[in-house]
PDB file of C-alpha atoms and ligand atoms in Angstrom:
ATOM      1  CA  MET A 212     -16.519 -20.206  -5.184  1.00  0.00           C
ATOM      2  CA  ARG A 213     -16.361 -21.469  -1.598  1.00  0.00           C
ATOM      3  CA  THR A 214     -17.292 -25.073  -0.823  1.00  0.00           C
ATOM      4  CA  ILE A 215     -19.062 -25.737   2.473  1.00  0.00           C
ATOM      5  CA  VAL A 216     -20.117 -28.922   4.230  1.00  0.00           C
ATOM      6  CA  ALA A 217     -22.408 -28.165   7.170  1.00  0.00           C
ATOM      7  CA  GLY A 218     -23.842 -30.609   9.706  1.00  0.00           C
ATOM      8  CA  ASN A 219     -27.284 -29.930  11.130  1.00  0.00           C
ATOM      9  CA  TRP A 220     -27.564 -32.028  14.277  1.00  0.00           C
ATOM     10  CA  LYS A 221     -31.213 -30.985  14.849  1.00  0.00           C
ATOM     11  CA  MET A 222     -32.560 -32.058  18.284  1.00  0.00           C
ATOM     12  CA  ASN A 223     -30.103 -34.935  18.696  1.00  0.00           C
ATOM     13  CA  THR A 224     -27.221 -35.802  21.065  1.00  0.00           C
ATOM     14  CA  ASP A 225     -26.875 -35.008  24.775  1.00  0.00           C
ATOM     15  CA  ALA A 226     -24.135 -33.297  26.784  1.00  0.00           C
ATOM     16  CA  SER A 227     -21.745 -36.222  26.601  1.00  0.00           C
ATOM     17  CA  SER A 228     -22.466 -37.480  23.077  1.00  0.00           C
ATOM     18  CA  ALA A 229     -22.319 -33.931  21.683  1.00  0.00           C
ATOM     19  CA  THR A 230     -18.876 -33.463  23.231  1.00  0.00           C
ATOM     20  CA  ALA A 231     -17.771 -36.851  21.944  1.00  0.00           C
ATOM     21  CA  LEU A 232     -18.920 -36.009  18.424  1.00  0.00           C
ATOM     22  CA  VAL A 233     -17.111 -32.654  18.393  1.00  0.00           C
ATOM     23  CA  ASP A 234     -13.946 -34.317  19.734  1.00  0.00           C
ATOM     24  CA  ALA A 235     -14.153 -37.056  17.097  1.00  0.00           C
ATOM     25  CA  LEU A 236     -14.488 -34.490  14.316  1.00  0.00           C
ATOM     26  CA  VAL A 237     -11.684 -32.294  15.678  1.00  0.00           C
ATOM     27  CA  GLY A 238      -9.462 -35.396  15.921  1.00  0.00           C
ATOM     28  CA  LYS A 239     -10.071 -36.211  12.273  1.00  0.00           C
ATOM     29  CA  MET A 240      -9.649 -32.685  10.890  1.00  0.00           C
ATOM     30  CA  GLY A 241      -5.895 -33.017  10.312  1.00  0.00           C
ATOM     31  CA  GLY A 242      -5.194 -33.878   6.704  1.00  0.00           C
ATOM     32  CA  GLN A 243      -8.635 -32.822   5.538  1.00  0.00           C
ATOM     33  CA  PRO A 244      -8.902 -30.919   2.277  1.00  0.00           C
ATOM     34  CA  GLY A 245      -8.195 -27.270   3.019  1.00  0.00           C
ATOM     35  CA  ASN A 246     -10.604 -26.093   0.332  1.00  0.00           C
ATOM     36  CA  VAL A 247     -13.757 -27.041   2.241  1.00  0.00           C
ATOM     37  CA  GLU A 248     -15.302 -24.932   5.000  1.00  0.00           C
ATOM     38  CA  VAL A 249     -16.625 -27.173   7.769  1.00  0.00           C
ATOM     39  CA  VAL A 250     -19.636 -26.139   9.839  1.00  0.00           C
ATOM     40  CA  ILE A 251     -21.426 -28.005  12.642  1.00  0.00           C
ATOM     41  CA  ALA A 252     -24.730 -26.926  14.185  1.00  0.00           C
ATOM     42  CA  PRO A 253     -25.259 -28.585  17.578  1.00  0.00           C
ATOM     43  CA  PRO A 254     -28.353 -27.904  19.732  1.00  0.00           C
ATOM     44  CA  PHE A 255     -28.206 -24.630  21.741  1.00  0.00           C
ATOM     45  CA  PRO A 256     -27.180 -26.133  25.109  1.00  0.00           C
ATOM     46  CA  PHE A 257     -24.047 -27.709  23.632  1.00  0.00           C
ATOM     47  CA  ILE A 258     -22.828 -24.745  21.608  1.00  0.00           C
ATOM     48  CA  THR A 259     -20.489 -23.326  24.252  1.00  0.00           C
ATOM     49  CA  GLN A 260     -18.614 -26.561  24.694  1.00  0.00           C
ATOM     50  CA  ALA A 261     -18.548 -27.118  20.917  1.00  0.00           C
ATOM     51  CA  VAL A 262     -16.965 -23.687  20.364  1.00  0.00           C
ATOM     52  CA  GLU A 263     -14.377 -24.344  23.070  1.00  0.00           C
ATOM     53  CA  ARG A 264     -13.453 -27.813  21.851  1.00  0.00           C
ATOM     54  CA  ALA A 265     -13.421 -26.867  18.159  1.00  0.00           C
ATOM     55  CA  LYS A 266     -11.132 -23.864  18.729  1.00  0.00           C
ATOM     56  CA  GLY A 267      -8.126 -23.956  16.392  1.00  0.00           C
ATOM     57  CA  SER A 268      -9.517 -26.885  14.371  1.00  0.00           C
ATOM     58  CA  GLY A 269     -10.984 -24.789  11.575  1.00  0.00           C
ATOM     59  CA  ILE A 270     -14.501 -26.042  12.336  1.00  0.00           C
ATOM     60  CA  ILE A 271     -17.075 -23.239  12.432  1.00  0.00           C
ATOM     61  CA  VAL A 272     -19.770 -23.747  15.068  1.00  0.00           C
ATOM     62  CA  ALA A 273     -23.261 -22.706  14.019  1.00  0.00           C
ATOM     63  CA  ALA A 274     -26.678 -22.461  15.661  1.00  0.00           C
ATOM     64  CA  GLN A 275     -29.835 -23.986  14.185  1.00  0.00           C
ATOM     65  CA  ASP A 276     -32.026 -20.915  14.645  1.00  0.00           C
ATOM     66  CA  CYS A 277     -32.147 -17.556  16.406  1.00  0.00           C
ATOM     67  CA  HIS A 278     -34.694 -14.912  17.381  1.00  0.00           C
ATOM     68  CA  GLN A 279     -34.966 -11.793  15.252  1.00  0.00           C
ATOM     69  CA  ALA A 280     -34.776  -9.296  18.153  1.00  0.00           C
ATOM     70  CA  GLU A 281     -31.542  -8.301  19.822  1.00  0.00           C
ATOM     71  CA  LYS A 282     -32.844  -8.795  23.368  1.00  0.00           C
ATOM     72  CA  GLY A 283     -35.930  -8.412  25.502  1.00  0.00           C
ATOM     73  CA  ALA A 284     -38.985 -10.205  26.879  1.00  0.00           C
ATOM     74  CA  PHE A 285     -39.024 -13.237  24.597  1.00  0.00           C
ATOM     75  CA  THR A 286     -39.041 -16.157  27.013  1.00  0.00           C
ATOM     76  CA  GLY A 287     -37.139 -19.155  25.761  1.00  0.00           C
ATOM     77  CA  GLU A 288     -35.526 -17.434  22.806  1.00  0.00           C
ATOM     78  CA  VAL A 289     -31.884 -16.883  21.824  1.00  0.00           C
ATOM     79  CA  SER A 290     -30.624 -13.786  19.983  1.00  0.00           C
ATOM     80  CA  ALA A 291     -27.967 -13.459  17.308  1.00  0.00           C
ATOM     81  CA  THR A 292     -25.935 -11.184  19.590  1.00  0.00           C
ATOM     82  CA  MET A 293     -25.901 -13.874  22.291  1.00  0.00           C
ATOM     83  CA  LEU A 294     -24.640 -16.363  19.731  1.00  0.00           C
ATOM     84  CA  LYS A 295     -21.976 -13.918  18.587  1.00  0.00           C
ATOM     85  CA  SER A 296     -20.784 -13.468  22.158  1.00  0.00           C
ATOM     86  CA  LEU A 297     -20.176 -17.231  22.345  1.00  0.00           C
ATOM     87  CA  GLY A 298     -18.084 -17.334  19.184  1.00  0.00           C
ATOM     88  CA  VAL A 299     -20.762 -18.774  16.911  1.00  0.00           C
ATOM     89  CA  GLY A 300     -19.878 -18.163  13.262  1.00  0.00           C
ATOM     90  CA  ALA A 301     -23.000 -19.199  11.356  1.00  0.00           C
ATOM     91  CA  CYS A 302     -26.684 -19.901  11.917  1.00  0.00           C
ATOM     92  CA  ILE A 303     -29.240 -21.938   9.963  1.00  0.00           C
ATOM     93  CA  VAL A 304     -32.483 -20.033   9.350  1.00  0.00           C
ATOM     94  CA  GLY A 305     -35.740 -20.961   7.659  1.00  0.00           C
ATOM     95  CA  HIS A 306     -35.227 -24.706   7.855  1.00  0.00           C
ATOM     96  CA  SER A 307     -38.344 -26.460   6.590  1.00  0.00           C
ATOM     97  CA  GLU A 308     -38.895 -27.962  10.047  1.00  0.00           C
ATOM     98  CA  ARG A 309     -39.067 -24.417  11.450  1.00  0.00           C
ATOM     99  CA  ARG A 310     -41.444 -23.414   8.670  1.00  0.00           C
ATOM    100  CA  GLN A 311     -43.628 -26.511   9.160  1.00  0.00           C
ATOM    101  CA  TYR A 312     -43.724 -26.975  12.964  1.00  0.00           C
ATOM    102  CA  PHE A 313     -43.219 -23.400  14.122  1.00  0.00           C
ATOM    103  CA  GLY A 314     -45.078 -21.536  11.400  1.00  0.00           C
ATOM    104  CA  GLU A 315     -42.132 -19.436  10.272  1.00  0.00           C
ATOM    105  CA  SER A 316     -42.918 -17.160   7.331  1.00  0.00           C
ATOM    106  CA  ASP A 317     -40.545 -15.778   4.716  1.00  0.00           C
ATOM    107  CA  ALA A 318     -40.929 -12.311   6.259  1.00  0.00           C
ATOM    108  CA  LEU A 319     -39.928 -13.574   9.711  1.00  0.00           C
ATOM    109  CA  ILE A 320     -37.007 -15.518   8.279  1.00  0.00           C
ATOM    110  CA  GLY A 321     -35.875 -12.328   6.521  1.00  0.00           C
ATOM    111  CA  GLU A 322     -35.860 -10.542   9.894  1.00  0.00           C
ATOM    112  CA  LYS A 323     -33.708 -13.311  11.344  1.00  0.00           C
ATOM    113  CA  VAL A 324     -31.274 -13.002   8.430  1.00  0.00           C
ATOM    114  CA  ALA A 325     -31.058  -9.255   9.117  1.00  0.00           C
ATOM    115  CA  ALA A 326     -30.340  -9.880  12.815  1.00  0.00           C
ATOM    116  CA  LEU A 327     -27.594 -12.348  11.940  1.00  0.00           C
ATOM    117  CA  LEU A 328     -25.954 -10.016   9.439  1.00  0.00           C
ATOM    118  CA  ALA A 329     -26.044  -7.215  12.001  1.00  0.00           C
ATOM    119  CA  ALA A 330     -24.325  -9.527  14.496  1.00  0.00           C
ATOM    120  CA  ASP A 331     -21.757 -10.562  11.855  1.00  0.00           C
ATOM    121  CA  ILE A 332     -22.893 -14.206  11.752  1.00  0.00           C
ATOM    122  CA  ILE A 333     -23.228 -16.057   8.435  1.00  0.00           C
ATOM    123  CA  PRO A 334     -26.890 -16.888   7.781  1.00  0.00           C
ATOM    124  CA  ILE A 335     -27.459 -20.290   6.145  1.00  0.00           C
ATOM    125  CA  PHE A 336     -30.827 -19.621   4.552  1.00  0.00           C
ATOM    126  CA  CYS A 337     -32.885 -22.733   3.742  1.00  0.00           C
ATOM    127  CA  CYS A 338     -35.433 -22.997   0.967  1.00  0.00           C
ATOM    128  CA  GLY A 339     -37.143 -25.848  -0.817  1.00  0.00           C
ATOM    129  CA  GLU A 340     -40.458 -27.128  -2.074  1.00  0.00           C
ATOM    130  CA  ARG A 341     -42.812 -29.737  -0.591  1.00  0.00           C
ATOM    131  CA  LYS A 342     -43.669 -32.976  -2.360  1.00  0.00           C
ATOM    132  CA  GLU A 343     -47.015 -31.795  -3.704  1.00  0.00           C
ATOM    133  CA  GLU A 344     -45.432 -28.577  -4.967  1.00  0.00           C
ATOM    134  CA  ARG A 345     -42.910 -30.527  -7.014  1.00  0.00           C
ATOM    135  CA  GLU A 346     -45.562 -32.921  -8.257  1.00  0.00           C
ATOM    136  CA  SER A 347     -47.652 -30.024  -9.487  1.00  0.00           C
ATOM    137  CA  GLY A 348     -44.617 -28.495 -11.227  1.00  0.00           C
ATOM    138  CA  ARG A 349     -44.540 -25.407  -8.971  1.00  0.00           C
ATOM    139  CA  HIS A 350     -41.122 -26.037  -7.399  1.00  0.00           C
ATOM    140  CA  PHE A 351     -39.253 -23.246  -9.184  1.00  0.00           C
ATOM    141  CA  ASP A 352     -41.993 -20.729  -8.332  1.00  0.00           C
ATOM    142  CA  VAL A 353     -42.075 -21.822  -4.677  1.00  0.00           C
ATOM    143  CA  VAL A 354     -38.333 -21.344  -4.246  1.00  0.00           C
ATOM    144  CA  THR A 355     -38.476 -18.007  -6.099  1.00  0.00           C
ATOM    145  CA  GLU A 356     -41.166 -16.816  -3.666  1.00  0.00           C
ATOM    146  CA  GLN A 357     -39.176 -17.984  -0.633  1.00  0.00           C
ATOM    147  CA  LEU A 358     -36.065 -16.151  -1.794  1.00  0.00           C
ATOM    148  CA  LYS A 359     -37.893 -12.964  -2.738  1.00  0.00           C
ATOM    149  CA  GLY A 360     -40.028 -13.039   0.421  1.00  0.00           C
ATOM    150  CA  ALA A 361     -37.096 -13.444   2.795  1.00  0.00           C
ATOM    151  CA  LEU A 362     -34.131 -11.893   0.997  1.00  0.00           C
ATOM    152  CA  GLY A 363     -35.741  -9.334  -1.323  1.00  0.00           C
ATOM    153  CA  LYS A 364     -34.862  -6.311   0.813  1.00  0.00           C
ATOM    154  CA  PHE A 365     -31.142  -6.840   1.273  1.00  0.00           C
ATOM    155  CA  THR A 366     -28.374  -4.869  -0.428  1.00  0.00           C
ATOM    156  CA  ASN A 367     -25.880  -6.622  -2.650  1.00  0.00           C
ATOM    157  CA  ALA A 368     -23.210  -6.294   0.029  1.00  0.00           C
ATOM    158  CA  GLN A 369     -25.525  -8.065   2.477  1.00  0.00           C
ATOM    159  CA  LEU A 370     -26.554 -10.773   0.005  1.00  0.00           C
ATOM    160  CA  GLU A 371     -22.915 -11.589  -0.626  1.00  0.00           C
ATOM    161  CA  ARG A 372     -22.566 -12.620   3.048  1.00  0.00           C
ATOM    162  CA  ILE A 373     -25.396 -15.185   2.909  1.00  0.00           C
ATOM    163  CA  VAL A 374     -25.224 -18.922   2.243  1.00  0.00           C
ATOM    164  CA  ILE A 375     -28.255 -20.600   0.646  1.00  0.00           C
ATOM    165  CA  ALA A 376     -29.238 -24.229   1.226  1.00  0.00           C
ATOM    166  CA  TYR A 377     -31.682 -25.845  -1.181  1.00  0.00           C
ATOM    167  CA  GLU A 378     -33.465 -28.601   0.694  1.00  0.00           C
ATOM    168  CA  PRO A 379     -36.415 -30.218  -1.067  1.00  0.00           C
ATOM    169  CA  VAL A 380     -38.732 -31.042   1.837  1.00  0.00           C
ATOM    170  CA  TRP A 381     -39.600 -34.452   0.372  1.00  0.00           C
ATOM    171  CA  ALA A 382     -35.928 -35.446   0.555  1.00  0.00           C
ATOM    172  CA  ILE A 383     -35.260 -34.434   4.176  1.00  0.00           C
ATOM    173  CA  GLY A 384     -34.787 -37.417   6.457  1.00  0.00           C
ATOM    174  CA  THR A 385     -36.680 -39.634   4.011  1.00  0.00           C
ATOM    175  CA  GLY A 386     -33.810 -41.443   2.331  1.00  0.00           C
ATOM    176  CA  LEU A 387     -34.991 -39.925  -0.966  1.00  0.00           C
ATOM    177  CA  THR A 388     -32.610 -37.507  -2.615  1.00  0.00           C
ATOM    178  CA  ALA A 389     -33.123 -35.164  -5.487  1.00  0.00           C
ATOM    179  CA  SER A 390     -31.375 -36.598  -8.529  1.00  0.00           C
ATOM    180  CA  ALA A 391     -28.177 -34.807  -9.400  1.00  0.00           C
ATOM    181  CA  GLN A 392     -30.010 -33.235 -12.350  1.00  0.00           C
ATOM    182  CA  GLN A 393     -32.949 -32.062 -10.191  1.00  0.00           C
ATOM    183  CA  ALA A 394     -30.494 -30.514  -7.737  1.00  0.00           C
ATOM    184  CA  GLN A 395     -28.457 -28.843 -10.476  1.00  0.00           C
ATOM    185  CA  ASP A 396     -31.596 -27.478 -12.172  1.00  0.00           C
ATOM    186  CA  MET A 397     -32.815 -25.863  -8.958  1.00  0.00           C
ATOM    187  CA  HIS A 398     -29.359 -24.586  -7.996  1.00  0.00           C
ATOM    188  CA  ALA A 399     -29.002 -23.038 -11.458  1.00  0.00           C
ATOM    189  CA  HIS A 400     -32.423 -21.441 -10.985  1.00  0.00           C
ATOM    190  CA  ILE A 401     -31.338 -19.970  -7.633  1.00  0.00           C
ATOM    191  CA  ARG A 402     -28.083 -18.791  -9.214  1.00  0.00           C
ATOM    192  CA  SER A 403     -30.046 -17.035 -11.960  1.00  0.00           C
ATOM    193  CA  LEU A 404     -32.162 -15.270  -9.312  1.00  0.00           C
ATOM    194  CA  LEU A 405     -28.939 -14.138  -7.625  1.00  0.00           C
ATOM    195  CA  HIS A 406     -27.699 -12.920 -11.001  1.00  0.00           C
ATOM    196  CA  THR A 407     -30.559 -10.431 -11.153  1.00  0.00           C
ATOM    197  CA  HIS A 408     -28.662  -8.632  -8.336  1.00  0.00           C
ATOM    198  CA  GLY A 409     -25.446  -8.707 -10.358  1.00  0.00           C
ATOM    199  CA  ALA A 410     -22.593 -11.053 -11.140  1.00  0.00           C
ATOM    200  CA  SER A 411     -20.782 -10.327  -7.873  1.00  0.00           C
ATOM    201  CA  VAL A 412     -23.748 -11.632  -5.839  1.00  0.00           C
ATOM    202  CA  ALA A 413     -24.161 -14.709  -8.050  1.00  0.00           C
ATOM    203  CA  GLY A 414     -20.440 -15.391  -7.766  1.00  0.00           C
ATOM    204  CA  ALA A 415     -20.258 -14.955  -3.995  1.00  0.00           C
ATOM    205  CA  VAL A 416     -23.176 -16.953  -2.588  1.00  0.00           C
ATOM    206  CA  PRO A 417     -22.554 -20.681  -2.069  1.00  0.00           C
ATOM    207  CA  ILE A 418     -25.638 -22.849  -2.694  1.00  0.00           C
ATOM    208  CA  LEU A 419     -25.637 -26.070  -0.642  1.00  0.00           C
ATOM    209  CA  TYR A 420     -27.775 -29.126  -1.301  1.00  0.00           C
ATOM    210  CA  GLY A 421     -29.580 -30.793   1.620  1.00  0.00           C
ATOM    211  CA  GLY A 422     -31.852 -33.803   1.886  1.00  0.00           C
ATOM    212  CA  SER A 423     -30.642 -37.349   2.629  1.00  0.00           C
ATOM    213  CA  CYS A 424     -27.158 -36.502   1.399  1.00  0.00           C
ATOM    214  CA  ASN A 425     -24.691 -39.222   2.437  1.00  0.00           C
ATOM    215  CA  PRO A 426     -21.337 -40.668   1.344  1.00  0.00           C
ATOM    216  CA  SER A 427     -22.957 -42.894  -1.285  1.00  0.00           C
ATOM    217  CA  ASN A 428     -24.772 -40.133  -3.206  1.00  0.00           C
ATOM    218  CA  ALA A 429     -22.633 -37.066  -2.403  1.00  0.00           C
ATOM    219  CA  GLU A 430     -20.095 -37.397  -5.190  1.00  0.00           C
ATOM    220  CA  GLU A 431     -22.703 -37.074  -7.912  1.00  0.00           C
ATOM    221  CA  LEU A 432     -24.510 -34.232  -6.142  1.00  0.00           C
ATOM    222  CA  PHE A 433     -21.369 -32.270  -5.239  1.00  0.00           C
ATOM    223  CA  SER A 434     -20.043 -32.653  -8.805  1.00  0.00           C
ATOM    224  CA  GLN A 435     -22.825 -30.496 -10.194  1.00  0.00           C
ATOM    225  CA  PRO A 436     -21.494 -27.063 -11.199  1.00  0.00           C
ATOM    226  CA  ASP A 437     -23.941 -25.042  -9.081  1.00  0.00           C
ATOM    227  CA  VAL A 438     -23.827 -27.315  -6.016  1.00  0.00           C
ATOM    228  CA  ASN A 439     -21.265 -25.797  -3.647  1.00  0.00           C
ATOM    229  CA  GLY A 440     -21.460 -28.390  -0.880  1.00  0.00           C
ATOM    230  CA  GLY A 441     -24.097 -29.792   1.417  1.00  0.00           C
ATOM    231  CA  LEU A 442     -26.251 -29.249   4.487  1.00  0.00           C
ATOM    232  CA  ILE A 443     -26.259 -32.643   6.129  1.00  0.00           C
ATOM    233  CA  GLY A 444     -28.717 -33.940   8.730  1.00  0.00           C
ATOM    234  CA  GLY A 445     -28.613 -37.637   9.639  1.00  0.00           C
ATOM    235  CA  ALA A 446     -25.157 -38.351   8.222  1.00  0.00           C
ATOM    236  CA  SER A 447     -23.635 -35.486  10.238  1.00  0.00           C
ATOM    237  CA  LEU A 448     -24.282 -37.402  13.475  1.00  0.00           C
ATOM    238  CA  VAL A 449     -21.774 -40.107  12.535  1.00  0.00           C
ATOM    239  CA  ALA A 450     -18.241 -38.666  12.573  1.00  0.00           C
ATOM    240  CA  GLU A 451     -16.899 -41.057   9.946  1.00  0.00           C
ATOM    241  CA  GLN A 452     -19.721 -40.331   7.500  1.00  0.00           C
ATOM    242  CA  PHE A 453     -19.416 -36.575   7.963  1.00  0.00           C
ATOM    243  CA  MET A 454     -15.666 -36.749   7.366  1.00  0.00           C
ATOM    244  CA  ASP A 455     -16.278 -38.851   4.247  1.00  0.00           C
ATOM    245  CA  LEU A 456     -18.538 -36.072   2.972  1.00  0.00           C
ATOM    246  CA  LEU A 457     -15.746 -33.527   3.533  1.00  0.00           C
ATOM    247  CA  ARG A 458     -13.313 -35.719   1.632  1.00  0.00           C
ATOM    248  CA  ILE A 459     -15.747 -36.121  -1.251  1.00  0.00           C
ATOM    249  CA  ALA A 460     -16.432 -32.378  -1.406  1.00  0.00           C
ATOM    250  CA  GLY A 461     -12.676 -31.662  -1.296  1.00  0.00           C
ATOM    251  CA  LYS A 462     -12.053 -34.123  -4.102  1.00  0.00           C
ATOM    252  CA  VAL A 463     -14.729 -32.949  -6.520  1.00  0.00           C
ATOM    253  CA  LYS A 464     -14.286 -29.222  -5.860  1.00  0.00           C
ATOM    254  CA  HIS A 465     -10.468 -28.979  -5.995  1.00  0.00           C
TER     255      HIS A 465
HETATM  256  P1  PGA B 177     -31.131 -35.117   6.259  1.00  0.00           P
HETATM  257  O1  PGA B 177     -31.457 -33.638   6.753  1.00  0.00           O
HETATM  258  O2  PGA B 177     -29.727 -35.110   5.717  1.00  0.00           O
HETATM  259  O3  PGA B 177     -31.280 -35.995   7.476  1.00  0.00           O
HETATM  260  O4  PGA B 177     -32.132 -35.454   5.196  1.00  0.00           O
HETATM  261  C1  PGA B 177     -30.987 -32.514   6.051  1.00  0.00           C
HETATM  262  C2  PGA B 177     -31.462 -31.255   6.737  1.00  0.00           C
HETATM  263  O5  PGA B 177     -32.625 -31.189   7.155  1.00  0.00           O
HETATM  264  O6  PGA B 177     -30.699 -30.287   6.864  1.00  0.00           O
END
């Protein structure tokens, strides 16, 4: 199973600090564990320079979202084919901030996944329950609905090209993390849903944990058998912390 550590920069950095962060990461990539795929998702305006500066380093540059259509009259939007033409290799979709602030539904997110697959970009599909959903014991059902609603129509060959990130909404940017057991339980649940499509799907799709993951809690989280790496927000903005996360993932997933 692949191990992936992905940094979601969200709406942070500017032209010069984004460049500086990419350069710092590229400079530290030598000697990193070769068994971990490294992904960074800068804001749209800084993607071109990130792709150029990361060339040859092994870092995959991702986007944080895309539009579901290939082109057309959608002012302000960015298509998967545009991203492909820049050399973007992956794209986050369905992040809880997109669901919450931009009203994205599972059906819409499924269309975005389809557009990314058609453009040959790896979709990093986010799912996860809100605080009240966990407190009422509905968290497994919520994640099941998100996966079925967005990914239910894909073929096995398509599903095998997707990456899933489990991000409990109550843990994102809050300093709270799921316990290693809570993460493992949900990842095992997601894995069992993938298994209903066959062992090859369950064996091919990495499931990343996200939500206040940092160098002090990553070892325990990444050690769980169904946790295949992390989707990192805040800690991905500090080069040293992000590199520490790569080292930890490389160590526990050798
Ligand atoms: P966080 O964000 O690490 O800052 O909690 C994770 C994410 O939203 O991807």
